[in-house]
Amino acid sequence: MSPLRGSLEPLAWESQFFGISSAIVRFSDNAPELTLADFLPWQRLQAKIPAGCADLLDALQQSGFQLVEGEVDLTIAVGLHRATEADRATAQDIPALRQMAALAFAQSRFRSPWYAMEDSGRFYAQWVENAVKGTFDHECLVFRDPDGAIQAFVSLRQLNDSEARIGLLAGRGMGDKLMQAALNWAQQRQLSILRVATQMGNTAALKRYIASGANVDATAYWLYR
């Protein structure tokens, strides 16, 4: 079995939010070998590895890590896209958006038994609030019904001069509109690539992204200890 080489990077925000001392493994072939003594001080350790690294997967499982979920990262080329009727979310939308996010993302990798039953929804409720405020994600776009109630939302973050990433996307039956809004947002900023990630088991999201022109860029596994 290959040794685990790397370092443990504290996850300060997650530690505070969940009340669980947490760190993530940063792998490096040039780093010292990690031992059980390195792991013991932490209540929760996370590791994300390429899905093709079977040796690393085996080594992590031998060290007490358990598979949590698979993740697919996709990229979409930003071309010319039609304008949409999406609005920029405001502070008044936060309560409704928090409720929507909590329901839509109740079964993420922050689910039970690794975290408290309500923690996944609470985490993504905070994520969408931060997006509205422009922290972490830079903006949240929403679609409304004729009465002004929010039907769907998508949060977006510009990564660099050429790329952006979709953070959260939710709204039953609104996938095409949400993707068009996200691509239009990237187009307006003269970006060339839009990135998005989803769970391997979320075939509905995968089909939507591929129908919108996305290509699979990478696959990965999340493991916890």
JSON list of N, CA and C in Angstrom, two decimals, residues 125-153:
[
{"chain": "A", "resi": 125, "resn": "ALA", "atom": "N", "xyz": [-27.99, 27.12, 3.03]},
{"chain": "A", "resi": 125, "resn": "ALA", "atom": "CA", "xyz": [-28.75, 28.35, 3.30]},
{"chain": "A", "resi": 125, "resn": "ALA", "atom": "C", "xyz": [-27.79, 29.51, 3.54]},
{"chain": "A", "resi": 126, "resn": "GLN", "atom": "N", "xyz": [-26.73, 29.25, 4.28]},
{"chain": "A", "resi": 126, "resn": "GLN", "atom": "CA", "xyz": [-25.73, 30.29, 4.52]},
{"chain": "A", "resi": 126, "resn": "GLN", "atom": "C", "xyz": [-24.98, 30.63, 3.23]},
{"chain": "A", "resi": 127, "resn": "TRP", "atom": "N", "xyz": [-24.71, 29.60, 2.42]},
{"chain": "A", "resi": 127, "resn": "TRP", "atom": "CA", "xyz": [-24.02, 29.82, 1.14]},
{"chain": "A", "resi": 127, "resn": "TRP", "atom": "C", "xyz": [-24.80, 30.79, 0.27]},
{"chain": "A", "resi": 128, "resn": "VAL", "atom": "N", "xyz": [-26.10, 30.55, 0.10]},
{"chain": "A", "resi": 128, "resn": "VAL", "atom": "CA", "xyz": [-26.87, 31.43, -0.79]},
{"chain": "A", "resi": 128, "resn": "VAL", "atom": "C", "xyz": [-27.00, 32.83, -0.20]},
{"chain": "A", "resi": 129, "resn": "GLU", "atom": "N", "xyz": [-27.09, 32.94, 1.12]},
{"chain": "A", "resi": 129, "resn": "GLU", "atom": "CA", "xyz": [-27.11, 34.27, 1.73]},
{"chain": "A", "resi": 129, "resn": "GLU", "atom": "C", "xyz": [-25.80, 35.01, 1.44]},
{"chain": "A", "resi": 130, "resn": "ASN", "atom": "N", "xyz": [-24.69, 34.30, 1.57]},
{"chain": "A", "resi": 130, "resn": "ASN", "atom": "CA", "xyz": [-23.39, 34.92, 1.27]},
{"chain": "A", "resi": 130, "resn": "ASN", "atom": "C", "xyz": [-23.31, 35.35, -0.19]},
{"chain": "A", "resi": 131, "resn": "ALA", "atom": "N", "xyz": [-23.90, 34.55, -1.10]},
{"chain": "A", "resi": 131, "resn": "ALA", "atom": "CA", "xyz": [-23.87, 34.90, -2.52]},
{"chain": "A", "resi": 131, "resn": "ALA", "atom": "C", "xyz": [-24.63, 36.19, -2.78]},
{"chain": "A", "resi": 132, "resn": "VAL", "atom": "N", "xyz": [-25.77, 36.35, -2.13]},
{"chain": "A", "resi": 132, "resn": "VAL", "atom": "CA", "xyz": [-26.54, 37.59, -2.29]},
{"chain": "A", "resi": 132, "resn": "VAL", "atom": "C", "xyz": [-25.72, 38.78, -1.81]},
{"chain": "A", "resi": 133, "resn": "LYS", "atom": "N", "xyz": [-24.96, 38.58, -0.74]},
{"chain": "A", "resi": 133, "resn": "LYS", "atom": "CA", "xyz": [-24.15, 39.66, -0.17]},
{"chain": "A", "resi": 133, "resn": "LYS", "atom": "C", "xyz": [-22.82, 39.85, -0.90]},
{"chain": "A", "resi": 134, "resn": "GLY", "atom": "N", "xyz": [-22.53, 38.94, -1.86]},
{"chain": "A", "resi": 134, "resn": "GLY", "atom": "CA", "xyz": [-21.30, 39.08, -2.65]},
{"chain": "A", "resi": 134, "resn": "GLY", "atom": "C", "xyz": [-20.07, 38.54, -1.98]},
{"chain": "A", "resi": 135, "resn": "THR", "atom": "N", "xyz": [-20.25, 37.67, -0.98]},
{"chain": "A", "resi": 135, "resn": "THR", "atom": "CA", "xyz": [-19.10, 37.04, -0.33]},
{"chain": "A", "resi": 135, "resn": "THR", "atom": "C", "xyz": [-19.06, 35.58, -0.73]},
{"chain": "A", "resi": 136, "resn": "PHE", "atom": "N", "xyz": [-17.88, 35.09, -1.08]},
{"chain": "A", "resi": 136, "resn": "PHE", "atom": "CA", "xyz": [-17.64, 33.77, -1.65]},
{"chain": "A", "resi": 136, "resn": "PHE", "atom": "C", "xyz": [-18.13, 33.76, -3.09]},
{"chain": "A", "resi": 137, "resn": "ASP", "atom": "N", "xyz": [-19.40, 33.41, -3.37]},
{"chain": "A", "resi": 137, "resn": "ASP", "atom": "CA", "xyz": [-19.94, 33.67, -4.70]},
{"chain": "A", "resi": 137, "resn": "ASP", "atom": "C", "xyz": [-20.19, 35.17, -4.82]},
{"chain": "A", "resi": 138, "resn": "HIS", "atom": "N", "xyz": [-20.17, 35.65, -6.06]},
{"chain": "A", "resi": 138, "resn": "HIS", "atom": "CA", "xyz": [-20.24, 37.10, -6.27]},
{"chain": "A", "resi": 138, "resn": "HIS", "atom": "C", "xyz": [-21.65, 37.62, -6.49]},
{"chain": "A", "resi": 139, "resn": "GLU", "atom": "N", "xyz": [-22.55, 36.73, -6.93]},
{"chain": "A", "resi": 139, "resn": "GLU", "atom": "CA", "xyz": [-23.89, 37.20, -7.26]},
{"chain": "A", "resi": 139, "resn": "GLU", "atom": "C", "xyz": [-24.86, 36.03, -7.25]},
{"chain": "A", "resi": 140, "resn": "CYS", "atom": "N", "xyz": [-26.12, 36.34, -7.01]},
{"chain": "A", "resi": 140, "resn": "CYS", "atom": "CA", "xyz": [-27.18, 35.34, -7.08]},
{"chain": "A", "resi": 140, "resn": "CYS", "atom": "C", "xyz": [-28.27, 35.89, -7.99]},
{"chain": "A", "resi": 141, "resn": "LEU", "atom": "N", "xyz": [-28.61, 35.12, -9.02]},
{"chain": "A", "resi": 141, "resn": "LEU", "atom": "CA", "xyz": [-29.67, 35.49, -9.95]},
{"chain": "A", "resi": 141, "resn": "LEU", "atom": "C", "xyz": [-30.92, 34.68, -9.65]},
{"chain": "A", "resi": 142, "resn": "VAL", "atom": "N", "xyz": [-32.09, 35.30, -9.80]},
{"chain": "A", "resi": 142, "resn": "VAL", "atom": "CA", "xyz": [-33.34, 34.61, -9.47]},
{"chain": "A", "resi": 142, "resn": "VAL", "atom": "C", "xyz": [-34.35, 34.80, -10.60]},
{"chain": "A", "resi": 143, "resn": "PHE", "atom": "N", "xyz": [-35.24, 33.83, -10.71]},
{"chain": "A", "resi": 143, "resn": "PHE", "atom": "CA", "xyz": [-36.42, 33.94, -11.55]},
{"chain": "A", "resi": 143, "resn": "PHE", "atom": "C", "xyz": [-37.64, 34.00, -10.64]},
{"chain": "A", "resi": 144, "resn": "ARG", "atom": "N", "xyz": [-38.59, 34.86, -11.00]},
{"chain": "A", "resi": 144, "resn": "ARG", "atom": "CA", "xyz": [-39.78, 35.07, -10.17]},
{"chain": "A", "resi": 144, "resn": "ARG", "atom": "C", "xyz": [-41.05, 34.71, -10.94]},
{"chain": "A", "resi": 145, "resn": "ASP", "atom": "N", "xyz": [-42.07, 34.32, -10.19]},
{"chain": "A", "resi": 145, "resn": "ASP", "atom": "CA", "xyz": [-43.38, 34.11, -10.81]},
{"chain": "A", "resi": 145, "resn": "ASP", "atom": "C", "xyz": [-44.08, 35.46, -10.95]},
{"chain": "A", "resi": 146, "resn": "PRO", "atom": "N", "xyz": [-45.25, 35.51, -11.59]},
{"chain": "A", "resi": 146, "resn": "PRO", "atom": "CA", "xyz": [-45.92, 36.80, -11.79]},
{"chain": "A", "resi": 146, "resn": "PRO", "atom": "C", "xyz": [-46.22, 37.57, -10.51]},
{"chain": "A", "resi": 147, "resn": "ASP", "atom": "N", "xyz": [-46.28, 36.87, -9.38]},
{"chain": "A", "resi": 147, "resn": "ASP", "atom": "CA", "xyz": [-46.54, 37.55, -8.11]},
{"chain": "A", "resi": 147, "resn": "ASP", "atom": "C", "xyz": [-45.25, 37.99, -7.41]},
{"chain": "A", "resi": 148, "resn": "GLY", "atom": "N", "xyz": [-44.11, 37.71, -8.02]},
{"chain": "A", "resi": 148, "resn": "GLY", "atom": "CA", "xyz": [-42.84, 38.14, -7.45]},
{"chain": "A", "resi": 148, "resn": "GLY", "atom": "C", "xyz": [-42.15, 37.11, -6.58]},
{"chain": "A", "resi": 149, "resn": "ALA", "atom": "N", "xyz": [-42.79, 35.95, -6.36]},
{"chain": "A", "resi": 149, "resn": "ALA", "atom": "CA", "xyz": [-42.16, 34.90, -5.55]},
{"chain": "A", "resi": 149, "resn": "ALA", "atom": "C", "xyz": [-41.04, 34.23, -6.34]},
{"chain": "A", "resi": 150, "resn": "ILE", "atom": "N", "xyz": [-39.98, 33.86, -5.65]},
{"chain": "A", "resi": 150, "resn": "ILE", "atom": "CA", "xyz": [-38.82, 33.25, -6.31]},
{"chain": "A", "resi": 150, "resn": "ILE", "atom": "C", "xyz": [-39.14, 31.81, -6.69]},
{"chain": "A", "resi": 151, "resn": "GLN", "atom": "N", "xyz": [-38.91, 31.49, -7.97]},
{"chain": "A", "resi": 151, "resn": "GLN", "atom": "CA", "xyz": [-39.11, 30.14, -8.49]},
{"chain": "A", "resi": 151, "resn": "GLN", "atom": "C", "xyz": [-37.82, 29.34, -8.54]},
{"chain": "A", "resi": 152, "resn": "ALA", "atom": "N", "xyz": [-36.70, 30.04, -8.80]},
{"chain": "A", "resi": 152, "resn": "ALA", "atom": "CA", "xyz": [-35.42, 29.36, -9.01]},
{"chain": "A", "resi": 152, "resn": "ALA", "atom": "C", "xyz": [-34.30, 30.35, -8.81]},
{"chain": "A", "resi": 153, "resn": "PHE", "atom": "N", "xyz": [-33.10, 29.81, -8.55]},
{"chain": "A", "resi": 153, "resn": "PHE", "atom": "CA", "xyz": [-31.94, 30.70, -8.36]},
{"chain": "A", "resi": 153, "resn": "PHE", "atom": "C", "xyz": [-30.66, 30.00, -8.81]}
]
